[in-house]
PDB file of C-alpha atoms in Angstrom:
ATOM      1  CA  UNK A  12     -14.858 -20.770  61.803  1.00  0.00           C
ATOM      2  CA  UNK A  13     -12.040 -18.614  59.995  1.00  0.00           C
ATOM      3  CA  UNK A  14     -13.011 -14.766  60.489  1.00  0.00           C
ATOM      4  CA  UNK A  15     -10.616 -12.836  58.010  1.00  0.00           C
ATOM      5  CA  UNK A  16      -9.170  -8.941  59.648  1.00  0.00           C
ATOM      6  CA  UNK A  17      -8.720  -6.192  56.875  1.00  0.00           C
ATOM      7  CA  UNK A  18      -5.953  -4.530  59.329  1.00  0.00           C
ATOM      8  CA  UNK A  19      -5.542  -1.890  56.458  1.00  0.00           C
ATOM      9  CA  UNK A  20      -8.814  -0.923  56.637  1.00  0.00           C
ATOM     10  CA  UNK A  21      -8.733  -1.061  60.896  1.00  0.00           C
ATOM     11  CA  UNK A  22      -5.598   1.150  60.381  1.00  0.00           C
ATOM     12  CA  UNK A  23      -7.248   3.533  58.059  1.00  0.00           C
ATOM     13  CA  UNK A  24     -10.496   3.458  60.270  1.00  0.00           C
ATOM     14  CA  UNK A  25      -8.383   4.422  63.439  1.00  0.00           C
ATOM     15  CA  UNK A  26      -6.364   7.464  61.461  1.00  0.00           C
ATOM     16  CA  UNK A  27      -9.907   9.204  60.567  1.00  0.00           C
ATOM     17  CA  UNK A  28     -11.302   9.087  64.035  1.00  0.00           C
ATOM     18  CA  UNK A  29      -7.417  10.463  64.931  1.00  0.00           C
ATOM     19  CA  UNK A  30      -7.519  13.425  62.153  1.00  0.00           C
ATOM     20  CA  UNK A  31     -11.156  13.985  63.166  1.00  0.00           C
ATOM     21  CA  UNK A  32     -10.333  15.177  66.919  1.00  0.00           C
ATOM     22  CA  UNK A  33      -6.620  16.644  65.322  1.00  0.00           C
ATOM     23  CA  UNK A  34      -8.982  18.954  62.814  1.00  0.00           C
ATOM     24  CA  UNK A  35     -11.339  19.610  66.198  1.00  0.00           C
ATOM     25  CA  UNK A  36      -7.927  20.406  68.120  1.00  0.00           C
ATOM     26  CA  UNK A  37      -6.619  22.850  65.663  1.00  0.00           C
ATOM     27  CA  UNK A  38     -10.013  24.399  64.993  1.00  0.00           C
ATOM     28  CA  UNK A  39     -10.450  25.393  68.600  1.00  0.00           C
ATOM     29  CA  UNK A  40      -7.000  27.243  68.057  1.00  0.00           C
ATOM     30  CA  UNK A  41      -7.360  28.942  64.871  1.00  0.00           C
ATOM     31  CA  UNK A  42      -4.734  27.080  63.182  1.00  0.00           C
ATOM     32  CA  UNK A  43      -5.104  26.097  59.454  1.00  0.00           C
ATOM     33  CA  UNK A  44      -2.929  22.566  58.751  1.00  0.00           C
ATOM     34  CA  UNK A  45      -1.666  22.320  55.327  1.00  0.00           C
ATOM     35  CA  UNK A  46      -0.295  18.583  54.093  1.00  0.00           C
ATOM     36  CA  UNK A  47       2.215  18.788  51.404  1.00  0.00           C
ATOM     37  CA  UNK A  48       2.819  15.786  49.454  1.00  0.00           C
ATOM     38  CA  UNK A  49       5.140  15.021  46.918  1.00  0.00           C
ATOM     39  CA  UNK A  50       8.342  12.570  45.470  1.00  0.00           C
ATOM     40  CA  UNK A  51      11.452  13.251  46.579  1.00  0.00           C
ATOM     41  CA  UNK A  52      13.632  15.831  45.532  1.00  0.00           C
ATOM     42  CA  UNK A  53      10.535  17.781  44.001  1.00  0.00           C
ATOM     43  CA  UNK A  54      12.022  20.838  45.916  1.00  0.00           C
ATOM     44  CA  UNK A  55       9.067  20.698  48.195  1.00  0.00           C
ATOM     45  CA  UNK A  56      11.177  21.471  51.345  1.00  0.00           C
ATOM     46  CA  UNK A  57      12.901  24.903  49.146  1.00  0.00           C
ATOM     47  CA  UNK A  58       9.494  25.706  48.698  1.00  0.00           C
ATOM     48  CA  UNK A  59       8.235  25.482  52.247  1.00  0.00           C
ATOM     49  CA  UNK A  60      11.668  27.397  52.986  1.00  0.00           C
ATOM     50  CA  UNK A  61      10.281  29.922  51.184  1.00  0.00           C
ATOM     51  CA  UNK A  62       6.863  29.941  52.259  1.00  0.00           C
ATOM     52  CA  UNK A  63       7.813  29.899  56.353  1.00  0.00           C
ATOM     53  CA  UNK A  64       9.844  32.848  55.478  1.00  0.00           C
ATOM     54  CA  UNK A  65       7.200  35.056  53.835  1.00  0.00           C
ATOM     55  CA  UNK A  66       4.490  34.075  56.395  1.00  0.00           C
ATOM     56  CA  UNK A  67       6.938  35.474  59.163  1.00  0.00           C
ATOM     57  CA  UNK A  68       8.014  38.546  57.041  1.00  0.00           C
ATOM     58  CA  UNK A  69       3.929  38.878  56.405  1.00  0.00           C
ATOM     59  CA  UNK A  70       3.266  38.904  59.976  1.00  0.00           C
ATOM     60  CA  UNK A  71       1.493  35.693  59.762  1.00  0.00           C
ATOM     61  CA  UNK A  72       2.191  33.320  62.605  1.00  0.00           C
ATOM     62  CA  UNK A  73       3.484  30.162  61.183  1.00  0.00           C
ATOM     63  CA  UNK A  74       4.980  27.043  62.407  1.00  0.00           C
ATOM     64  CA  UNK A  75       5.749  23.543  60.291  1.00  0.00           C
ATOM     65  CA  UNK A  76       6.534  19.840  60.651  1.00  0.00           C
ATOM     66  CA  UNK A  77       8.442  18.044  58.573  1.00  0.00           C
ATOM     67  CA  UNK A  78       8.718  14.005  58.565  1.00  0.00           C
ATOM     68  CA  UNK A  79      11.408  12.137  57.367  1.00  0.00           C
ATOM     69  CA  UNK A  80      12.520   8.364  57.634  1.00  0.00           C
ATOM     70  CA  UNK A  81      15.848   9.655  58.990  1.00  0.00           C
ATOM     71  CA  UNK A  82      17.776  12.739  59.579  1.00  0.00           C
ATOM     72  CA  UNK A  83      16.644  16.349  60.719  1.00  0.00           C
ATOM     73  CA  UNK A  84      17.899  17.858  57.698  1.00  0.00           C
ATOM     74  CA  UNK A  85      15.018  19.214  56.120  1.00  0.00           C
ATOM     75  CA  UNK A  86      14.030  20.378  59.786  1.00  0.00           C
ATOM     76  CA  UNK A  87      17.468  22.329  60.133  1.00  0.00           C
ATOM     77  CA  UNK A  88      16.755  23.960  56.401  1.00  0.00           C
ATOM     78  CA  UNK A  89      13.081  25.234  57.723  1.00  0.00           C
ATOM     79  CA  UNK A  90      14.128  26.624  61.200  1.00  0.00           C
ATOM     80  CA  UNK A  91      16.459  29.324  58.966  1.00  0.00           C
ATOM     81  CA  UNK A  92      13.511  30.767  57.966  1.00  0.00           C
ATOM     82  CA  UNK A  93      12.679  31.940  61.244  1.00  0.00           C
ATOM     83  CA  UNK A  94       9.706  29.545  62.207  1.00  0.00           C
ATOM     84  CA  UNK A  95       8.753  26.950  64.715  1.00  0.00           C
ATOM     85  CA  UNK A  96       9.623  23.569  63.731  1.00  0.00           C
ATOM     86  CA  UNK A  97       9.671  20.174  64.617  1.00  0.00           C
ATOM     87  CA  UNK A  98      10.678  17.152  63.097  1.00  0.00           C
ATOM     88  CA  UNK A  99       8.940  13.620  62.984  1.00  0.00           C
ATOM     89  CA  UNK A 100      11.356  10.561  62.152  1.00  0.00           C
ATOM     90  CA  UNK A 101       9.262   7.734  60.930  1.00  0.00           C
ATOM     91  CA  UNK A 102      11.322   4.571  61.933  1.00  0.00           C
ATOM     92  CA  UNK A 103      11.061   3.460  58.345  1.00  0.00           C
ATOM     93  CA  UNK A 104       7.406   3.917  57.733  1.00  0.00           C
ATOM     94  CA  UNK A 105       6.688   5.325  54.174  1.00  0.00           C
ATOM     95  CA  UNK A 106       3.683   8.183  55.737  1.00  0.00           C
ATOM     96  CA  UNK A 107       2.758  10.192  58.346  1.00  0.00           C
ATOM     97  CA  UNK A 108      -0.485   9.302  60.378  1.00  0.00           C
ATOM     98  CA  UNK A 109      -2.863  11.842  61.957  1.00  0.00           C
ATOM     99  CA  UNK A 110      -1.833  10.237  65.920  1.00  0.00           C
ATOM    100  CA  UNK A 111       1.870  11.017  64.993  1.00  0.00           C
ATOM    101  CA  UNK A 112       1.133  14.474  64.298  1.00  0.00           C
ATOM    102  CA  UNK A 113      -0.872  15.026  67.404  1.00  0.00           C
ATOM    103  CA  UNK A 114       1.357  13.297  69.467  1.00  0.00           C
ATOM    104  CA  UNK A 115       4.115  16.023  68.114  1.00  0.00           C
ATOM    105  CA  UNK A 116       1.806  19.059  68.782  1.00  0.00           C
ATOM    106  CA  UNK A 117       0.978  18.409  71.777  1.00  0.00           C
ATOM    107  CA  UNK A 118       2.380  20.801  74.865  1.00  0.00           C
ATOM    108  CA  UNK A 119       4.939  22.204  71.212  1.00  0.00           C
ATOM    109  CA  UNK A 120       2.572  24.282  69.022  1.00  0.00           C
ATOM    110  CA  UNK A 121       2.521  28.241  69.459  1.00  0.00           C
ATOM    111  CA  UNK A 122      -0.159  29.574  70.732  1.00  0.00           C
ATOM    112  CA  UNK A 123      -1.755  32.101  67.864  1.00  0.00           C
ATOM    113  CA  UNK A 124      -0.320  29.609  64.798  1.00  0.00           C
ATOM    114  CA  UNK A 125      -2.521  30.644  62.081  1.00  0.00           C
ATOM    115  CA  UNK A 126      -0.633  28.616  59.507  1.00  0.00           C
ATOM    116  CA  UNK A 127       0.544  24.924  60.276  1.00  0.00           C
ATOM    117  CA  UNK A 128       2.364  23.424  57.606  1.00  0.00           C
ATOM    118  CA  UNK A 129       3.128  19.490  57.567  1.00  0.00           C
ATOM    119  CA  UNK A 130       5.685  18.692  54.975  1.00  0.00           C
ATOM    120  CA  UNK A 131       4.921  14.333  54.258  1.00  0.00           C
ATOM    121  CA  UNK A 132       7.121  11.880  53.893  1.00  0.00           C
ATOM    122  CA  UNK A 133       8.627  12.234  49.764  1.00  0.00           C
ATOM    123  CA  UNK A 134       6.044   9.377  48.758  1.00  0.00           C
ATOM    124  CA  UNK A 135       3.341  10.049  46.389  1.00  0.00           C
ATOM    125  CA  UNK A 136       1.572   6.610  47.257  1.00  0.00           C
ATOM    126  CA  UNK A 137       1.139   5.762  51.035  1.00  0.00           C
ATOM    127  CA  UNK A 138       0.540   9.651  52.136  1.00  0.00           C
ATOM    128  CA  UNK A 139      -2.442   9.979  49.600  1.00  0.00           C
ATOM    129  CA  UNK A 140      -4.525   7.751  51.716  1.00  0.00           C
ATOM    130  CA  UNK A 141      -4.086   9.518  55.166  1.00  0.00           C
ATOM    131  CA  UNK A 142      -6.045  12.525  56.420  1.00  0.00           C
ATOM    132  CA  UNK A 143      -3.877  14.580  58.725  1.00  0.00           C
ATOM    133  CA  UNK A 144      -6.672  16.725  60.029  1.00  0.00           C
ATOM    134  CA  UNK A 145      -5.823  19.291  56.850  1.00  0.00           C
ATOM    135  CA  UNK A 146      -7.924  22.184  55.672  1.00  0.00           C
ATOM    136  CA  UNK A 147      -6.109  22.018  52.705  1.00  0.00           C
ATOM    137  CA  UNK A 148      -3.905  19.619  50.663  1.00  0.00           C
ATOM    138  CA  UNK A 149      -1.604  20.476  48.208  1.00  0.00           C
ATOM    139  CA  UNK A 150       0.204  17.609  45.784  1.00  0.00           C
ATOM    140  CA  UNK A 151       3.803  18.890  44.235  1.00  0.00           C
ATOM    141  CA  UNK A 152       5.141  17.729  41.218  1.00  0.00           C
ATOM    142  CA  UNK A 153       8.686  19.012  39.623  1.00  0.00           C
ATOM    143  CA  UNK A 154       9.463  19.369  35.866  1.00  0.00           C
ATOM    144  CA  UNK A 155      11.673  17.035  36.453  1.00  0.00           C
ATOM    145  CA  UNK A 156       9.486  14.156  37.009  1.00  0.00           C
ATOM    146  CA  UNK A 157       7.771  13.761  33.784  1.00  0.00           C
ATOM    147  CA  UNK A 158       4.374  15.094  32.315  1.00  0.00           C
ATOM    148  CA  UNK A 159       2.470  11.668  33.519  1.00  0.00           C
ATOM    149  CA  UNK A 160       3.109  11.736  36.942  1.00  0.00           C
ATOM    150  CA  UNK A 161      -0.748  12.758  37.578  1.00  0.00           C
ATOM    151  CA  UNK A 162      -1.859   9.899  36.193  1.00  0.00           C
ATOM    152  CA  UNK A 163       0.439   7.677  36.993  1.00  0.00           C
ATOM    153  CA  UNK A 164      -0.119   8.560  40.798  1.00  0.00           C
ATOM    154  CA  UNK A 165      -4.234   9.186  40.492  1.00  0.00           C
ATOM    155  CA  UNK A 166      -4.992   9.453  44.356  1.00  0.00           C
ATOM    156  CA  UNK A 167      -2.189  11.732  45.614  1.00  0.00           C
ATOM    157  CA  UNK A 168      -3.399  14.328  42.867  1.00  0.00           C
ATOM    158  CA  UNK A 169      -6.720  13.520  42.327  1.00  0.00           C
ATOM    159  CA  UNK A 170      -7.467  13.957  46.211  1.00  0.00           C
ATOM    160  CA  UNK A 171      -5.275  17.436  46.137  1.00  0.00           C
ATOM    161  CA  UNK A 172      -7.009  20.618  47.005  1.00  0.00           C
ATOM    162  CA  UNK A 173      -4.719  22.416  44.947  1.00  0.00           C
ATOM    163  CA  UNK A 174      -1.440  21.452  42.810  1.00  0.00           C
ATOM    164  CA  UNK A 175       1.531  22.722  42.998  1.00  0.00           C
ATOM    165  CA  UNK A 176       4.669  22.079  39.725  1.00  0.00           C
ATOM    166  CA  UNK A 177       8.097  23.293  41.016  1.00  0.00           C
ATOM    167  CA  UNK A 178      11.020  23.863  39.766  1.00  0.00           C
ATOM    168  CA  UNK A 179      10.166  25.887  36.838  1.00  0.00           C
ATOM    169  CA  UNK A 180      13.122  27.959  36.039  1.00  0.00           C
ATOM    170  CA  UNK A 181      14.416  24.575  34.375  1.00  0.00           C
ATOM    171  CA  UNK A 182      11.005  23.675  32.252  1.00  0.00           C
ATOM    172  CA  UNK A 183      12.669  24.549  28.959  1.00  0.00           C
ATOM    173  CA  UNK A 184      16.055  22.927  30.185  1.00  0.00           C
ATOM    174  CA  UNK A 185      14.540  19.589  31.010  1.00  0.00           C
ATOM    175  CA  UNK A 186      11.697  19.891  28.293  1.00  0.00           C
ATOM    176  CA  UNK A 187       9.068  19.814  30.452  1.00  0.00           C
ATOM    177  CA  UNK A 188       5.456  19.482  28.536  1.00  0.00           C
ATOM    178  CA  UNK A 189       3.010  22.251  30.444  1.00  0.00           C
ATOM    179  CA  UNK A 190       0.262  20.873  27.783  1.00  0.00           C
ATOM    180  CA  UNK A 191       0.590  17.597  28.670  1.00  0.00           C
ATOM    181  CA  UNK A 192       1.011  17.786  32.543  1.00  0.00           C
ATOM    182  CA  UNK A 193      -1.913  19.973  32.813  1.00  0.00           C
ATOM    183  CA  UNK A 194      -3.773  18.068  30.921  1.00  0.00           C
ATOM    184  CA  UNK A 195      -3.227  14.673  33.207  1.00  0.00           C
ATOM    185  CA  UNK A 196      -4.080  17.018  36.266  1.00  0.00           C
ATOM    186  CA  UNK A 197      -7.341  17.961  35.048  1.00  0.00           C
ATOM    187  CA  UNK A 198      -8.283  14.022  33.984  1.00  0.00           C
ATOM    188  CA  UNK A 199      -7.823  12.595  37.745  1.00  0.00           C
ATOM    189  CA  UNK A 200      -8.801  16.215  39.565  1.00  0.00           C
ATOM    190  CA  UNK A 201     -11.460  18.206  37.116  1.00  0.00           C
ATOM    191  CA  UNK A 202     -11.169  21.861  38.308  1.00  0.00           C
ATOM    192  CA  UNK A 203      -8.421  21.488  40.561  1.00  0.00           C
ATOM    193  CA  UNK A 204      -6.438  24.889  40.478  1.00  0.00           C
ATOM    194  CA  UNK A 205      -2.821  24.494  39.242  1.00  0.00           C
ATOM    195  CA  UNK A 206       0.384  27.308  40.441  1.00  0.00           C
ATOM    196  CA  UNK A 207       3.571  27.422  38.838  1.00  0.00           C
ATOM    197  CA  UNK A 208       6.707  28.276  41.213  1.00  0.00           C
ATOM    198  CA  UNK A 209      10.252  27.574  41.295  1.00  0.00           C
ATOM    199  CA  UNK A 210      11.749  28.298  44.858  1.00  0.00           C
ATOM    200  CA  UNK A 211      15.458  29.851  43.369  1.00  0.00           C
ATOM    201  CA  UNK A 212      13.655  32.744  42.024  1.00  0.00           C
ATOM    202  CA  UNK A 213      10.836  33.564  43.750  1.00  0.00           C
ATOM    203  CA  UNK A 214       8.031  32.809  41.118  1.00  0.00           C
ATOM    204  CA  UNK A 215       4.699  32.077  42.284  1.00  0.00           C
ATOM    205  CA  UNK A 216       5.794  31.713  45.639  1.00  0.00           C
ATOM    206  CA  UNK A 217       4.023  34.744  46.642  1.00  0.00           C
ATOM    207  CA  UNK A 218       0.463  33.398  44.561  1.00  0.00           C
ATOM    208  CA  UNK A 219       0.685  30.049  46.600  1.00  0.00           C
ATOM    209  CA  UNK A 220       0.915  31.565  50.462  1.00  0.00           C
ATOM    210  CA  UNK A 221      -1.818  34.022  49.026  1.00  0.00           C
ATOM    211  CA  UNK A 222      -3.838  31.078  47.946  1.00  0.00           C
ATOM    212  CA  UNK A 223      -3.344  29.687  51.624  1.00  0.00           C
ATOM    213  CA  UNK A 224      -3.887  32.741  53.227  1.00  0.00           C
ATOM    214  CA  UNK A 225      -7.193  32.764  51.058  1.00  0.00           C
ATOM    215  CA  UNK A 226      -8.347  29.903  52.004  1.00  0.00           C
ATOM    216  CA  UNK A 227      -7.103  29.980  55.909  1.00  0.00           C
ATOM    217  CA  UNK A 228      -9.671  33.448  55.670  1.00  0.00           C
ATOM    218  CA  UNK A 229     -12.573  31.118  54.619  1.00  0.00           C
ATOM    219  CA  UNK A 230     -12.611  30.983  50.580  1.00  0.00           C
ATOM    220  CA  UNK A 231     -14.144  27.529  49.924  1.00  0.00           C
ATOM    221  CA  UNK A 232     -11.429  25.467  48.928  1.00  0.00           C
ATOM    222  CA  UNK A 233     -11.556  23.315  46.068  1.00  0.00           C
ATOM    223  CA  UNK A 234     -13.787  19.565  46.325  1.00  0.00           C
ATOM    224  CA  UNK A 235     -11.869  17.138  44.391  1.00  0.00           C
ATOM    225  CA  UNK A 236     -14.408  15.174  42.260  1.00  0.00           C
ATOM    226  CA  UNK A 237     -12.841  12.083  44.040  1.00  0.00           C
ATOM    227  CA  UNK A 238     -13.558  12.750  47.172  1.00  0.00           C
ATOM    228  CA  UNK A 239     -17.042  12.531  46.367  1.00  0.00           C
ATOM    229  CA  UNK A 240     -16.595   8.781  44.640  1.00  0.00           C
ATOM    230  CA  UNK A 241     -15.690   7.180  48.337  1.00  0.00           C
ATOM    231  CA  UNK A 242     -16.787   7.342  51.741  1.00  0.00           C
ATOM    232  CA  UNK A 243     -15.784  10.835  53.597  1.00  0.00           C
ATOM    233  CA  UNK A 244     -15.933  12.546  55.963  1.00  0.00           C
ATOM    234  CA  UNK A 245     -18.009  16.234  56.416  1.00  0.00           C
ATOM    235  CA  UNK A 246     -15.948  18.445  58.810  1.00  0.00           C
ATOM    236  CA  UNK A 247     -17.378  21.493  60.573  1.00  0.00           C
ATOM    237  CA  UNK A 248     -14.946  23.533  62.143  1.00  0.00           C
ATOM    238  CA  UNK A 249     -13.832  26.821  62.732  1.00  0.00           C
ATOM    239  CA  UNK A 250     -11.487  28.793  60.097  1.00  0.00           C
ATOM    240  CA  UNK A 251     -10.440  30.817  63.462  1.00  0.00           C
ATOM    241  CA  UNK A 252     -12.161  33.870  62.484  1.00  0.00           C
ATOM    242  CA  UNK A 253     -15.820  32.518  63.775  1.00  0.00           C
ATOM    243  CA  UNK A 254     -16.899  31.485  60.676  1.00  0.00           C
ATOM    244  CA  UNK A 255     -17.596  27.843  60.905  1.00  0.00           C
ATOM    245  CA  UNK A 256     -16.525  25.933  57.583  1.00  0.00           C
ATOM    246  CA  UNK A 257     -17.856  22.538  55.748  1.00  0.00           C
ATOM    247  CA  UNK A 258     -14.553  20.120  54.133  1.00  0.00           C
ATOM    248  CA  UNK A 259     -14.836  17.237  52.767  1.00  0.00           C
ATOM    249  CA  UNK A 260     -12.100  14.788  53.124  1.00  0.00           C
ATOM    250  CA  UNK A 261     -11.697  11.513  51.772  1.00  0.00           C
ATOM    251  CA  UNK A 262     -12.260   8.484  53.433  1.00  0.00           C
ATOM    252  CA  UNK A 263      -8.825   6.825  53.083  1.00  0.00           C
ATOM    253  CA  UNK A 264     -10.354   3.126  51.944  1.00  0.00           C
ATOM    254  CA  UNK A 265     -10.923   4.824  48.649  1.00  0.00           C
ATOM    255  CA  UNK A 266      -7.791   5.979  47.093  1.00  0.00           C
ATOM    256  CA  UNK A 267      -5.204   2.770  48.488  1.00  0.00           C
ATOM    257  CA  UNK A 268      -6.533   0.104  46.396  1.00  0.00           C
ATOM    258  CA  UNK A 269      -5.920   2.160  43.106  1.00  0.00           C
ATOM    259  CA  UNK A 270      -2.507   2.249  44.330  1.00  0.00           C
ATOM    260  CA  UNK A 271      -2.591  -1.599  45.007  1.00  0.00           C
ATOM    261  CA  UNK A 272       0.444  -0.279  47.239  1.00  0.00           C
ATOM    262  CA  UNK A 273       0.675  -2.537  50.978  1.00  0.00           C
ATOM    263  CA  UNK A 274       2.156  -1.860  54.034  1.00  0.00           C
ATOM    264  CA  UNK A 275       3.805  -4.897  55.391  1.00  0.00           C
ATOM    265  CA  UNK A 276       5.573  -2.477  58.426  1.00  0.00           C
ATOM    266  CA  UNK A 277       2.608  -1.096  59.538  1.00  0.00           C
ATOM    267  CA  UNK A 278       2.915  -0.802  63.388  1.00  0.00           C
ATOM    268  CA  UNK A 279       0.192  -1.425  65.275  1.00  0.00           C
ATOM    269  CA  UNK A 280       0.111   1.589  66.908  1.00  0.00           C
ATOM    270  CA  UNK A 281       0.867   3.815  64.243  1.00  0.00           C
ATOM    271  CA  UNK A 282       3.932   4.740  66.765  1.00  0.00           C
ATOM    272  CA  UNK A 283       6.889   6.880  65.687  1.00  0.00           C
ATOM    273  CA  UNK A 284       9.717   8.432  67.077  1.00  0.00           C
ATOM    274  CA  UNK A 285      10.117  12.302  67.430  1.00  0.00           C
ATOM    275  CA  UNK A 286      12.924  14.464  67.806  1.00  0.00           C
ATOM    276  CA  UNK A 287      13.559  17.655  68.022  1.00  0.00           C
ATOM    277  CA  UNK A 288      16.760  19.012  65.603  1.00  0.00           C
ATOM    278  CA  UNK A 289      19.546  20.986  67.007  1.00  0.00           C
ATOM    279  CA  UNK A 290      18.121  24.034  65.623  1.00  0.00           C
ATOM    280  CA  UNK A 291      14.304  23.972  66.002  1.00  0.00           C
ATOM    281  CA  UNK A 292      12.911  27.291  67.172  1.00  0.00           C
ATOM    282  CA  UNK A 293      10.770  26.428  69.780  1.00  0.00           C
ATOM    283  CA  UNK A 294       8.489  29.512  69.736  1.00  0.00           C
TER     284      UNK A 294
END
């Protein structure tokens, strides 16, 4: 007999049980992991500049890690803002996987991070289907990218917790439709809360790490509609304060087939290699 092996699925399998002992991990700490997805060159790592550097201004402990298929660059442009970081090169693979993460936290994350942010690989279609232990999950899209990227890319913002559109200060330049955008948003995420920001001057930025810092405190975060259509996971952890807290996060079998996207350099042990850039601030 011929006994056919969804390895996609085995993969997928093997990430939740990994991002269910990561979210365990980082409850026990207090720390609050937020995955930030996007294209490239939405200005998601100007953003996260800009975030890191408010946390630490704020007080708030903060510390982020940023994957890439090569280069520390974006992990050289985060460390300026005064935060722990570390970087995560992928060896060519298009997503980061809960294991990876874990592997680069452990004996490396501050003790006392309250806020943990994990800027993905630019790739609006593998990351969507990967839980990396998050408490929250924010898509990013630019004005640059066109009003239909929502629902051209249904998972990545139809699982989000929250959406972010950067890059604002150029809307009318690049004749970016608000209407239209907003409009896909709430078709593939019904409810999901939208910001506004544009990292060169400073707007919204200070709404989003409230939002965080809102939800890090215990505000129920938003339950993409989604999420409830596949197989999940319900997470009870602590928010760090002693309040224990319910997620939901989606099963990653769900979202991947709408994507019909494949992954023909999957390794088999989700392996990747990590460095740490010349500047990383180590505490």
């Amino acid at each position: 007999m011929c006994r056919t092996v969804d390895l996609h699925q085995a993969v997928l399998a093997k990430n939740d049980e990994n991002a269910l002992a990561l979210r365990s991990y980082l409850g026990d700490r207090g720390t609050v992991a937020v995955n930030l997805l996007s294209s490239p060159g939405s200005g998601k790592t100007a953003l996260l500049e800009q975030l890191l550097a408010r946390a630490v201004a704020g007080g708030t402990p903060a510390a982020a890690v940023t994957a890439d298929l090569a280069t520390e660059n974006d992990a050289t442009r985060l460390a300026r803002s005064g935060a722990p970081v570390r970087q995560i090169l992928t060896d060519g693979l298009c997503h980061l996987e809960a294991g990876m993460l874990q592997r680069r936290l452990e004996d490396w994350l501050p003790e006392g991070t309250r806020l943990l942010f994990v800027e993905n690989v630019g790739n609006l279609v593998c990351p969507a289907s990967y839980d990396l232990g998050e408490t929250l999950r924010i898509a990013l899209a630019s004005v640059t990218e066109g009003e239909d990227k929502p629902v051209k890319y249904p998972a990545a913002f139809g699982l989000a917790h929250l959406v972010v559109i950067t890059k604002t200060d150029i809307a009318d330049a690049v004749g970016f439709d608000r209407e239209a955008f907003l409009a896909g948003v709430q078709q593939v995420n019904p409810g999901v809360p939208v910001l506004e920001t544009s990292a060169r001057t400073g707007q919204g930025v200070d709404a989003l790490l409230a939002h965080i810092l809102r939800c890090a405190a215990g505000d129920e975060a938003h339950v993409p509609v989604l999420a409830r259509q596949h197989e999940r996971y319900l997470h009870s952890h602590e928010n760090g304060d002693g309040h224990p807290r319910t997620e939901e996060h989606p099963h990653a079998d769900g979202p991947s087939p709408a994507d019909g996207h494949q992954h023909p350099h999957q390794r088999e042990d989700g392996a990747a290699r990590s460095r740490t850039p010349a500047q990383e601030h180590a505490r």
